[in-house]
Coordinates of N, CA and C in Angstrom, one line a residue:
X1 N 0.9 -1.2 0.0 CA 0.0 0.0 0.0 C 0.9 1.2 0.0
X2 N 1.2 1.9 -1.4 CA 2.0 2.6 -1.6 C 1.9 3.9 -0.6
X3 N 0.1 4.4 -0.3 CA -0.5 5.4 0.1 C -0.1 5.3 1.2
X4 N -0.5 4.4 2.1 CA -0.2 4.6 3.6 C 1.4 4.1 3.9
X5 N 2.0 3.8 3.0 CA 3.4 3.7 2.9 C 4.3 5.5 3.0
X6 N 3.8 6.0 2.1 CA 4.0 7.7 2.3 C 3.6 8.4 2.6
X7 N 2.2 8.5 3.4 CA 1.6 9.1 4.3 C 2.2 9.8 5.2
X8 N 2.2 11.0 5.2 CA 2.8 11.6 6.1 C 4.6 12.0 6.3
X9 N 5.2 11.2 5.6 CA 6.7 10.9 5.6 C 7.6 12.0 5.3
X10 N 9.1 12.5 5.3 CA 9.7 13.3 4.7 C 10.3 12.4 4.0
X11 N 10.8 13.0 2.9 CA 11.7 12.0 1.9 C 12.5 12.2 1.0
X12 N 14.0 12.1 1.3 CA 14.9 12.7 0.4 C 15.1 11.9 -1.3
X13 N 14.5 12.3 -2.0 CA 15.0 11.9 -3.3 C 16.4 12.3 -3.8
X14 N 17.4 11.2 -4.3 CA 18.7 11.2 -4.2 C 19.2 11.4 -5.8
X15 N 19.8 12.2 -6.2 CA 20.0 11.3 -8.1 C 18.7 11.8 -8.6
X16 N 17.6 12.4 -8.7 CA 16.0 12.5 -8.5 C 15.9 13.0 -10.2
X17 N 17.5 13.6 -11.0 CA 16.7 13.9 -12.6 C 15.7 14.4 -13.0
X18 N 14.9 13.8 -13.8 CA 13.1 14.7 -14.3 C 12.9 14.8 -12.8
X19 N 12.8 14.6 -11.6 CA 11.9 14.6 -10.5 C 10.8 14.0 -10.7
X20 N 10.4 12.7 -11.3 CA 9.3 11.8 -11.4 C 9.0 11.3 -10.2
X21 N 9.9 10.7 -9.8 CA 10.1 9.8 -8.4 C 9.5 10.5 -7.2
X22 N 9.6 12.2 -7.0 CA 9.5 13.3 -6.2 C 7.7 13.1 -6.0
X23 N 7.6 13.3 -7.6 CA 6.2 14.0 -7.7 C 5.3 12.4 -7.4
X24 N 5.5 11.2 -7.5 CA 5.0 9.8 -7.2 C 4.9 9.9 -5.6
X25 N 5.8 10.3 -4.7 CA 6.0 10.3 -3.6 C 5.1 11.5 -3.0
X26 N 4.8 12.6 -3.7 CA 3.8 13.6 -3.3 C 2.3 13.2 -3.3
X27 N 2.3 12.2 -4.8 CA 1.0 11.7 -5.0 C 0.5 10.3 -3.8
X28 N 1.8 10.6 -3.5 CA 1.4 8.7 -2.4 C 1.2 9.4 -0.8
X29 N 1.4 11.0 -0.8 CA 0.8 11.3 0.4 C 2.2 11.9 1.5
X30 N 3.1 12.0 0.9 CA 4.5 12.1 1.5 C 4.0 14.1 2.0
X31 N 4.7 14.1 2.9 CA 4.8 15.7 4.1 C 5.7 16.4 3.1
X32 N 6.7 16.0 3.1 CA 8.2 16.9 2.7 C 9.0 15.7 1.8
X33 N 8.8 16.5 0.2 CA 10.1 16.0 -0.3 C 10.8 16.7 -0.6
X34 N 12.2 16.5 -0.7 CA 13.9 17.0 -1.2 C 13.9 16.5 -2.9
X35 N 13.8 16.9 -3.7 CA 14.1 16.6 -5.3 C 15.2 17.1 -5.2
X36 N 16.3 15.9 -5.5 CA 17.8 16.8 -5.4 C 18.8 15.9 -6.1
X37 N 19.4 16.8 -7.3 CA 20.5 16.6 -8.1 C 22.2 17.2 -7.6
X38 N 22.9 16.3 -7.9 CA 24.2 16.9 -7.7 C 24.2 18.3 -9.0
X39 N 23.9 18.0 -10.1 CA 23.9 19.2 -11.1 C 23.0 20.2 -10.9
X40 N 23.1 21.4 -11.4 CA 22.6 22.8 -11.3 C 21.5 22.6 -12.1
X41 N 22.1 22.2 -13.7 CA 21.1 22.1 -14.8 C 20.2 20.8 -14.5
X42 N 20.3 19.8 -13.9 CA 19.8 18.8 -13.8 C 18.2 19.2 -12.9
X43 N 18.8 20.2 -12.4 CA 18.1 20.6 -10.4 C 16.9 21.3 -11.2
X44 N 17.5 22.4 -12.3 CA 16.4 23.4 -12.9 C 15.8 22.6 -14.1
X45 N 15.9 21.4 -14.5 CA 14.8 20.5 -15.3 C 14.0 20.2 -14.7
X46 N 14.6 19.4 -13.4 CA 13.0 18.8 -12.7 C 12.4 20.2 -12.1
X47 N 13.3 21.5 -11.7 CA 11.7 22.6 -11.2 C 11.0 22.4 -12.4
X48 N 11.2 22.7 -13.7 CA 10.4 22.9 -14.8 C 9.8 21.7 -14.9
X49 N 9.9 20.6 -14.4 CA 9.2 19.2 -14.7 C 8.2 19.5 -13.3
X50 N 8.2 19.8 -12.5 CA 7.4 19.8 -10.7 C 6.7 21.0 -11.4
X51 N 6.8 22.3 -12.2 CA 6.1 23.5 -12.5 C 5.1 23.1 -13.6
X52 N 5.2 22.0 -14.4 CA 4.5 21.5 -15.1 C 3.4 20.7 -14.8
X53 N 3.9 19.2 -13.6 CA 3.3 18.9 -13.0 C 2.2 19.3 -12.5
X54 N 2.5 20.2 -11.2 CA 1.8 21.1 -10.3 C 0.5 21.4 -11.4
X55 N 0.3 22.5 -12.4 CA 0.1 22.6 -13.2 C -1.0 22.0 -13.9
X56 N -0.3 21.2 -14.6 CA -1.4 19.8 -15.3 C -2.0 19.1 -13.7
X57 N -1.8 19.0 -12.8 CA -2.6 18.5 -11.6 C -3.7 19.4 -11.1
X58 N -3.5 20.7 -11.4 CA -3.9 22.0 -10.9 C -3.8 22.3 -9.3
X59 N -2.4 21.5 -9.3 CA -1.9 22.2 -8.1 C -1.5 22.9 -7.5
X60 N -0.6 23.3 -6.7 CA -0.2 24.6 -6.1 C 1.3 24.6 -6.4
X61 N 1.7 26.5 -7.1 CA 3.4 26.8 -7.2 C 3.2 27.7 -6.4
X62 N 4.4 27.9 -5.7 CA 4.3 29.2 -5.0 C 5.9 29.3 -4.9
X63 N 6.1 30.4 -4.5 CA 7.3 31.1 -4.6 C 7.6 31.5 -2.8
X64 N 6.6 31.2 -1.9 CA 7.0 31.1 -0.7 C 6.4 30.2 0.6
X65 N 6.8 29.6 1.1 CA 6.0 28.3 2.0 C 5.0 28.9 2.3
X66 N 3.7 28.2 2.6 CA 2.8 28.3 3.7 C 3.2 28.2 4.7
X67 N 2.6 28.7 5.7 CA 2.6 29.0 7.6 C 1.3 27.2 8.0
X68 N 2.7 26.7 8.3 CA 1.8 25.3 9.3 C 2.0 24.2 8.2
X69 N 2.2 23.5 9.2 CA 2.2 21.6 9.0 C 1.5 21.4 8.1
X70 N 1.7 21.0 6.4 CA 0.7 20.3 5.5 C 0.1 21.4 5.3
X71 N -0.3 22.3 5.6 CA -1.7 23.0 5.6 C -2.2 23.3 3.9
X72 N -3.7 22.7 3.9 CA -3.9 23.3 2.7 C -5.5 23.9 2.7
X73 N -5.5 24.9 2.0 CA -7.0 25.7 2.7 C -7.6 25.4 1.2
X74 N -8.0 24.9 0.2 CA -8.0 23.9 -0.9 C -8.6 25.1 -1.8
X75 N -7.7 26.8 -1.8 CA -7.7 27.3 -3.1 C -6.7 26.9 -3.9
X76 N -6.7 27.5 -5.1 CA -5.7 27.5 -6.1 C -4.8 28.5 -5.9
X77 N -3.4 28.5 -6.3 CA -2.3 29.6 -6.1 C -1.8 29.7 -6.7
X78 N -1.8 30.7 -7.9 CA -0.9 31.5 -9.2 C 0.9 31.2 -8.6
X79 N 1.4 31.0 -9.3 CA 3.1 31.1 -9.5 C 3.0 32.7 -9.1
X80 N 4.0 33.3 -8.4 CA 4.2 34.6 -8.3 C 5.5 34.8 -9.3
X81 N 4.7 35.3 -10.9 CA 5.7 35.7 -12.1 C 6.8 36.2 -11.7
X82 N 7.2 37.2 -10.6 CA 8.3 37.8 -10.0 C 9.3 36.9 -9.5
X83 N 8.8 35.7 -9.1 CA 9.5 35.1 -8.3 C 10.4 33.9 -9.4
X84 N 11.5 33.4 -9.3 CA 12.0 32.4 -10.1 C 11.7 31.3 -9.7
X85 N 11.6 30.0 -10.7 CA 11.9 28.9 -9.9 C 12.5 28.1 -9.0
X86 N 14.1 29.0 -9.0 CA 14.4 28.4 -8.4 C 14.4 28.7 -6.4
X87 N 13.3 30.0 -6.6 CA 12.9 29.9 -5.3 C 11.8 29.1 -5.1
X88 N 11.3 28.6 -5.7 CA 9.9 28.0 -5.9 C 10.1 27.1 -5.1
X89 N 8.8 27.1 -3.9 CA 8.3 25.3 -3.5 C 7.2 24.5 -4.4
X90 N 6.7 23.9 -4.7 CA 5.9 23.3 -4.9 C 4.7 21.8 -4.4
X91 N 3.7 22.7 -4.5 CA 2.5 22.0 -3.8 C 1.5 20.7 -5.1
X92 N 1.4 19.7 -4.6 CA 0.4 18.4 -4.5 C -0.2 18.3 -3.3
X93 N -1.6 18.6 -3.4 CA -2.0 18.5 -2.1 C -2.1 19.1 -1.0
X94 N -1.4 18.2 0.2 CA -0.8 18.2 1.0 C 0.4 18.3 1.1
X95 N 1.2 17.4 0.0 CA 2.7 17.4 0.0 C 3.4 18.6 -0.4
X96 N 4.5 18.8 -0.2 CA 5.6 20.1 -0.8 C 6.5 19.4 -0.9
X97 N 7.1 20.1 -2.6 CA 8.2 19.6 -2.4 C 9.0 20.8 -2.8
X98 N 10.6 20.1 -2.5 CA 11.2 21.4 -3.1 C 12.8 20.7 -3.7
X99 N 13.2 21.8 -4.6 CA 14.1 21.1 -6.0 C 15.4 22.0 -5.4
X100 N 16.1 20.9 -5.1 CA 17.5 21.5 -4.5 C 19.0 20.7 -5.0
X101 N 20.0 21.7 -5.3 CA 21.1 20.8 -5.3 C 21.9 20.4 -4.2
X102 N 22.3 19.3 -4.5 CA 22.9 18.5 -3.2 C 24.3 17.0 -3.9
X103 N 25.4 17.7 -3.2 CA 26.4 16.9 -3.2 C 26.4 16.3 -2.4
X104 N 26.4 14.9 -2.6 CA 26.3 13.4 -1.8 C 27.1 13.9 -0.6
X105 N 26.9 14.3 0.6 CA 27.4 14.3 1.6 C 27.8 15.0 2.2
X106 N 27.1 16.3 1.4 CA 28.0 17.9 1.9 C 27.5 18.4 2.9
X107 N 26.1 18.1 3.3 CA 25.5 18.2 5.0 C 24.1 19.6 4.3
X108 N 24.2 19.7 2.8 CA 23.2 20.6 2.7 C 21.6 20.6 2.6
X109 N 21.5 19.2 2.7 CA 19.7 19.3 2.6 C 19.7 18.9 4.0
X110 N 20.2 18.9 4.9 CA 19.4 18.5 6.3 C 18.7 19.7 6.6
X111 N 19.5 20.8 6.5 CA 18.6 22.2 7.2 C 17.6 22.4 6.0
X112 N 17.0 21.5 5.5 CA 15.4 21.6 5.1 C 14.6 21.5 5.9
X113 N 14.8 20.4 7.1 CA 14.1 20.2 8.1 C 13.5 20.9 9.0
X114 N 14.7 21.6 9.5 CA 14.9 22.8 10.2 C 13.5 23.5 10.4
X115 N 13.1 23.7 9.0 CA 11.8 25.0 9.2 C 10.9 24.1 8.3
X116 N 10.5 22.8 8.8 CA 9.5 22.1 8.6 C 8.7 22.0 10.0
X117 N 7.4 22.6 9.4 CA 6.5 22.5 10.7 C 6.1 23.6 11.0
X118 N 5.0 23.9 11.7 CA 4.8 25.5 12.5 C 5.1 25.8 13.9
X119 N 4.8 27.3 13.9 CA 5.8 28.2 15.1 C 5.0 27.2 16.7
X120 N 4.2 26.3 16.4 CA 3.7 26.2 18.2 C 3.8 24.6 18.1
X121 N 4.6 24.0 16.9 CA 4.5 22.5 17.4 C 5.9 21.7 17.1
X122 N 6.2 21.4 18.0 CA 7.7 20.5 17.2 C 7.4 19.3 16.5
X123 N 7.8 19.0 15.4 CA 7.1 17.5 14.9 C 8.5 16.6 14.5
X124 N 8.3 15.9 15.3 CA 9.2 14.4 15.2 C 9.4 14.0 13.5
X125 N 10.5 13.6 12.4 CA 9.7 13.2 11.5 C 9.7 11.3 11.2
X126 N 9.3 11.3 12.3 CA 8.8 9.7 12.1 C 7.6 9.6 12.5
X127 N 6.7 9.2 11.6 CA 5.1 9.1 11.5 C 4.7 9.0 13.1
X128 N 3.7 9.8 13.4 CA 3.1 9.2 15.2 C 3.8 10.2 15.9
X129 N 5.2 10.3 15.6 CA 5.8 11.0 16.8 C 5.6 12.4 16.9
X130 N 4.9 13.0 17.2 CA 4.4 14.5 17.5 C 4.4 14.7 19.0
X131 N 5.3 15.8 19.4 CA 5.2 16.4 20.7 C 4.7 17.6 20.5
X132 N 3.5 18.3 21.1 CA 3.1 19.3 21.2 C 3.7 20.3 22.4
X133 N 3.8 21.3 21.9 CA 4.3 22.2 23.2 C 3.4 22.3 24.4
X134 N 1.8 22.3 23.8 CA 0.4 22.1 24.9 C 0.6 21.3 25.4
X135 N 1.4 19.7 25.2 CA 0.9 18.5 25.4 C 1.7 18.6 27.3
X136 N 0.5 18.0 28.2 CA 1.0 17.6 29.6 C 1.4 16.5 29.6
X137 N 1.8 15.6 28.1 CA 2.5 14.4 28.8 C 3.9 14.5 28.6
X138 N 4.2 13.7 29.5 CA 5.4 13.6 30.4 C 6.6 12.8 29.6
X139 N 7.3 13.3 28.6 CA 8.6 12.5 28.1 C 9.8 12.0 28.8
X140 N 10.5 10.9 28.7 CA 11.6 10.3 29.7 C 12.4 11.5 28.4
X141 N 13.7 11.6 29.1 CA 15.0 11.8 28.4 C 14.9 11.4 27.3
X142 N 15.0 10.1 27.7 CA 15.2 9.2 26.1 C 14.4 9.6 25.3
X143 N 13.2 9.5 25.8 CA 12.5 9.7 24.0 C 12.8 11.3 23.8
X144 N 12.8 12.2 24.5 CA 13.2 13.4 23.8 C 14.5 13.4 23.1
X145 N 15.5 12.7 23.7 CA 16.8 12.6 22.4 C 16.3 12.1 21.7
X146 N 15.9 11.0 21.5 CA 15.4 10.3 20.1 C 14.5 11.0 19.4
X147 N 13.6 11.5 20.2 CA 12.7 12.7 19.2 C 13.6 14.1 18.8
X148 N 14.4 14.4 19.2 CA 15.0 15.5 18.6 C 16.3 14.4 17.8
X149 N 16.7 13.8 17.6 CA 17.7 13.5 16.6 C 16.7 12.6 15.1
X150 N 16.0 12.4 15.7 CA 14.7 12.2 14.2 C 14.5 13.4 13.6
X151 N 14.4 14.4 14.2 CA 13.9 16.1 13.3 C 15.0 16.1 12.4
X152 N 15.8 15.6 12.6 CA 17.2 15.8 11.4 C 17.4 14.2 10.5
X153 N 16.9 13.8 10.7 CA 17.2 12.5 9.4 C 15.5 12.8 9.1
X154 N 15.7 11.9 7.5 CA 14.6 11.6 6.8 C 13.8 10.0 7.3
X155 N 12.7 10.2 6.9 CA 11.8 9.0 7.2 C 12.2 7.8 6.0
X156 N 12.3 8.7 4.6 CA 12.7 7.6 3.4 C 13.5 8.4 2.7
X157 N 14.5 7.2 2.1 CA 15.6 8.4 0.8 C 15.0 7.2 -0.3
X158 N 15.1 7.9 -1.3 CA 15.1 7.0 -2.1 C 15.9 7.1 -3.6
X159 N 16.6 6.2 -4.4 CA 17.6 6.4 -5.2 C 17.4 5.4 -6.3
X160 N 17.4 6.4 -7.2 CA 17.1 5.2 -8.3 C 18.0 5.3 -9.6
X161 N 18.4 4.3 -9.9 CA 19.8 4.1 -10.6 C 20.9 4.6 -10.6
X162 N 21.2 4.6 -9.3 CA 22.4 6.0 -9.0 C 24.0 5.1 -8.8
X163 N 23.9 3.7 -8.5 CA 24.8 2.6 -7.9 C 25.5 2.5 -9.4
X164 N 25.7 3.4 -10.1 CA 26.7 3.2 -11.2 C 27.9 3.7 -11.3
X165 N 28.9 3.1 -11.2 CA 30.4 3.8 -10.6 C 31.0 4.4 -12.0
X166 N 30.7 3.6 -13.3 CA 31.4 4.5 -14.6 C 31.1 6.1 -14.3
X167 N 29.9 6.2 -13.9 CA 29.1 7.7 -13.9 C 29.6 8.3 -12.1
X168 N 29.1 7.7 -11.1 CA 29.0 8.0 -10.0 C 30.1 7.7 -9.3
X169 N 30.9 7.8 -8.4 CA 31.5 6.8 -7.3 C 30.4 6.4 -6.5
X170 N 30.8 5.3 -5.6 CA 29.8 5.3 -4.9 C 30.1 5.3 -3.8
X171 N 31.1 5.9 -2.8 CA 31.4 6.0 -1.5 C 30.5 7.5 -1.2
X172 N 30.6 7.9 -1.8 CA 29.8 9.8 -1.8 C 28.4 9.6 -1.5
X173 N 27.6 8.5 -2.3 CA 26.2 7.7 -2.2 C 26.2 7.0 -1.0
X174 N 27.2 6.2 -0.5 CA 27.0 5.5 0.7 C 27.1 7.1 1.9
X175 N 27.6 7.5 1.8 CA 27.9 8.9 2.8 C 26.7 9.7 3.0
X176 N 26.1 10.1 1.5 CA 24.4 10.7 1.6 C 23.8 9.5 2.6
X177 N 23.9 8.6 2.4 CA 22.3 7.7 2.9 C 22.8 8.1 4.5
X178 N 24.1 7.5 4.8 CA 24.5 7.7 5.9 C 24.3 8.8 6.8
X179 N 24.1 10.2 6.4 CA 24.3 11.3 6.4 C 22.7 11.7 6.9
X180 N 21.6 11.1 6.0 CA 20.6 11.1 5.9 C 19.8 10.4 6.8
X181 N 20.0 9.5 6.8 CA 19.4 8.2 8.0 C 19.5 8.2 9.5
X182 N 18.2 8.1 10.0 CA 18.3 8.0 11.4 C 18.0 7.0 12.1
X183 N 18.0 6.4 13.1 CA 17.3 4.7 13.5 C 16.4 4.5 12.4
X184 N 15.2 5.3 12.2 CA 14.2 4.8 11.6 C 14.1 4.6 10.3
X185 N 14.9 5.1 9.9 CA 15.3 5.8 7.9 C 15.1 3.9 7.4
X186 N 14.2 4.3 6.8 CA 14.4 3.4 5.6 C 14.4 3.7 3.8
X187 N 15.4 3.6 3.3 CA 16.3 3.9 2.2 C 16.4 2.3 1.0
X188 N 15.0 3.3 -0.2 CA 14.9 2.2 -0.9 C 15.9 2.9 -2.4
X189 N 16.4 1.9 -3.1 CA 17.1 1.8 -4.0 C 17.0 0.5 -5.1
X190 N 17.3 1.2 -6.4 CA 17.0 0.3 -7.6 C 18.3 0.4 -8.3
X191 N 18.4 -0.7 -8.6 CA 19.8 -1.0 -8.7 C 19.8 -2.1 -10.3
X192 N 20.3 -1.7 -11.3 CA 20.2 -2.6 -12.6 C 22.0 -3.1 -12.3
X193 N 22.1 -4.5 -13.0 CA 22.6 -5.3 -12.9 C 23.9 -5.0 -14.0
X194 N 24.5 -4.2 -14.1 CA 26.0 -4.2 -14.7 C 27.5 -4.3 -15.0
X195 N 27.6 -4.6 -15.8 CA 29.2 -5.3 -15.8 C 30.0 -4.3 -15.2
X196 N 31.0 -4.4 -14.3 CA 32.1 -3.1 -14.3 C 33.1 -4.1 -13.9
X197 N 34.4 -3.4 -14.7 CA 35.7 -4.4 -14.4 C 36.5 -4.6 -13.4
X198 N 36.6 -3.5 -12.5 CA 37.3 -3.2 -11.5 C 37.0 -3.8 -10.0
X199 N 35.7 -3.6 -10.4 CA 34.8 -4.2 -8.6 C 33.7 -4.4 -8.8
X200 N 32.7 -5.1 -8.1 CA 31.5 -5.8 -8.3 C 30.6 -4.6 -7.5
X201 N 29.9 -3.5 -8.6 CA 29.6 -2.4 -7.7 C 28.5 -2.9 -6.4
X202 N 27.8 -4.0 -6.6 CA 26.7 -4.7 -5.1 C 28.0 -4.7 -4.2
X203 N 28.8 -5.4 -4.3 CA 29.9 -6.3 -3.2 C 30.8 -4.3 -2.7
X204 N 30.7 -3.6 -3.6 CA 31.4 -2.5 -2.5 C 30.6 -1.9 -2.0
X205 N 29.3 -1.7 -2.5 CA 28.0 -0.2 -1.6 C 28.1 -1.4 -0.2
X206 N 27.5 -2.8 -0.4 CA 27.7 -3.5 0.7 C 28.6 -3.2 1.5
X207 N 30.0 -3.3 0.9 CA 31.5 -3.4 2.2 C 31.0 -1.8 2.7
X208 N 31.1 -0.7 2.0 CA 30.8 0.6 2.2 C 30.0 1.0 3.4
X209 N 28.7 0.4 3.1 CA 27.4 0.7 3.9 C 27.7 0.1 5.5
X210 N 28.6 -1.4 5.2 CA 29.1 -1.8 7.2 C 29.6 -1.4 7.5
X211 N 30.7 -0.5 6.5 CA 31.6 0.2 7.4 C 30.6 1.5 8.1
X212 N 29.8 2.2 8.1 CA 28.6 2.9 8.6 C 28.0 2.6 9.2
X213 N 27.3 1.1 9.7 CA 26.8 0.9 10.1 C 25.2 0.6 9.9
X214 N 25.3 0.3 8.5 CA 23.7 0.2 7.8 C 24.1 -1.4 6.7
X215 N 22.6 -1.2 7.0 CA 22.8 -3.0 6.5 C 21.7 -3.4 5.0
X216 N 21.8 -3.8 4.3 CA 21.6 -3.8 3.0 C 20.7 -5.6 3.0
X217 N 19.9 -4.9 2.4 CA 18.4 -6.4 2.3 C 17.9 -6.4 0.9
X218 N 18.4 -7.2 -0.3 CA 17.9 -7.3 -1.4 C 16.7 -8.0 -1.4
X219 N 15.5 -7.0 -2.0 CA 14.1 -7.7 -1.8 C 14.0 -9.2 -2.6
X220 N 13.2 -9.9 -2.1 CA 13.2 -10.9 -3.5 C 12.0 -10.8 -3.9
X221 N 12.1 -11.1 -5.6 CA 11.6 -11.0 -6.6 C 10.1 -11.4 -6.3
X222 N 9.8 -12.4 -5.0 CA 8.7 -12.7 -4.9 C 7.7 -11.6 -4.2
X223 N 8.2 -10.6 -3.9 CA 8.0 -9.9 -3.1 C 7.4 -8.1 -3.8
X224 N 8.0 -8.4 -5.2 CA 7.9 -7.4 -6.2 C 6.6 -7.3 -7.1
X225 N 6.4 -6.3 -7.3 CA 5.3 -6.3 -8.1 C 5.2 -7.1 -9.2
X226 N 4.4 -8.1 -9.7 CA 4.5 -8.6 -11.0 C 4.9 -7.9 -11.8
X227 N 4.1 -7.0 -12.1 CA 4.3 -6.2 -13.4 C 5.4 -5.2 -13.7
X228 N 5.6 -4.6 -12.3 CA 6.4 -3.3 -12.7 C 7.9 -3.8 -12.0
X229 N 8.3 -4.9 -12.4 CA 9.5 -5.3 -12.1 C 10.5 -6.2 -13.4
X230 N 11.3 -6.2 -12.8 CA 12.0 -6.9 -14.0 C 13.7 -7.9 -13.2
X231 N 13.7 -8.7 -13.9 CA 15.0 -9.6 -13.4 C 16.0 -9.3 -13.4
X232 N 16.8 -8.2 -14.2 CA 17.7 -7.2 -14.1 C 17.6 -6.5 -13.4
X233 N 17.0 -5.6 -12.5 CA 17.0 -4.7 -11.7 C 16.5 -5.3 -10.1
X234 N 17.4 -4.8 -9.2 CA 17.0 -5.2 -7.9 C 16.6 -4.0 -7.2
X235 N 15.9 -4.3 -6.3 CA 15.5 -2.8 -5.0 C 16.1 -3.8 -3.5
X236 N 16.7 -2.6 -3.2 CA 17.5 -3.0 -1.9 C 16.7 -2.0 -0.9
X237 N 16.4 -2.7 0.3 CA 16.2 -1.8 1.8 C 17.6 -1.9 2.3
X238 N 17.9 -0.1 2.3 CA 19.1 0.3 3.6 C 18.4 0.4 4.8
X239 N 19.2 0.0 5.9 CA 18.3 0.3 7.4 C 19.4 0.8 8.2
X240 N 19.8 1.6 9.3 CA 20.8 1.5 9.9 C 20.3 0.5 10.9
X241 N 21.6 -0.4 11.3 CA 21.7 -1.1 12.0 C 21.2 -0.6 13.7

């Protein structure tokens, strides 16, 4: 159940290109996505692909966030022509997303988080976990460190065909997830099956990822959609350990 799978979620799109994956993830119900390319020109296709989107969905562009959690008061909202895209957020719904560049590991989409949410509520970003500043109930320690070290990782990253080393290295990818992930993070990836001469790119993101401390679970095929799968391509769950 893709819907209640994204419900509510933040979710870093990694490698994200057209931003297809972004706008799938808005439509499945996702709080906060990151659409984010290492390239500049790559970053300004998908705004133009999310401005088109939005658009043909008759959704919402706006050129400056709404005030509050999700909030949607279910008018329509003109692009502000003044504004560029690349200040632009963009609305589905509920969801926002926004089109950023991001070097696998440089520490710059975490403070997206930062100013997610409104001025009277702290929100956890793992589904359920909401502390209100009204609320009289009583947190141990613990769960307040754990609820404040969740505000800064993502609920899901997700990465799709990015484990190609002719194009990518892949220590910089294992660093994002890392970087990104918090107990909860679960980090899906698709992964197509190709030759490289040097190293078996599965057998390094694996050695990579333990040295981190995150552990790699290739789905099996019985477990895959009939249809929208194929025997060349795998999807792996990252988890940290």
């Amino acid at each position: 159940d893709c819907k209640g799978f994204f419900e509510g979620k933040t979710v870093a799109d990694l490698g994200s290109g057209t931003g297809l994956t972004s706008v799938a993830a808005a439509l499945f119900g996702a709080s906060l996505i990151i659409c984010s390319d290492g390239c500049e020109l790559v970053v300004d296709l998908a705004r133009d692909n999310l401005n088109y989107a939005c658009k043909g969905l008759k959704q919402i562009v706006q050129g400056q966030r709404r005030e509050g959690f999700g909030q949607d008061d279910g008018e329509q909202h003109e692009f502000d022509q003044q504004s560029s895209l690349e200040a632009a957020n963009f609305w589905i719904g509920k969801s926002e997303i926004r089109a950023r560049k991001y070097l696998w590991g440089d520490g710059s989409i975490i403070s997206e988080l930062d100013n997610f949410g409104d001025k009277d509520k702290q929100y956890s970003l793992s589904k359920g976990n909401i502390l209100e500043s009204s609320s009289k109930t009583t947190k141990s320690g613990e769960e307040l460190k754990a609820m404040s070290l969740s505000q800064h990782h993502f609920d899901i990253i997700l990465v799709s065909d990015c484990v190609l080393p002719k194009l990518y290295p892949i220590g910089p990818l294992v660093d994002a997830i890392d970087e990104l992930s918090g107990p909860n993070t679960l980090s899906l990836l698709s992964y197509e099956q190709r030759y490289y001469p040097e190293f078996d790119p599965k057998e390094e993101f694996c050695r990579l990822a333990t040295l981190r401390n995150l552990v790699v679970r290739t789905v099996p095929q019985e477990e895959l959609d009939p249809i929208y799968s194929a025997e060349d391509i795998e999807i792996w769950e990252v988890r940290r350990t």
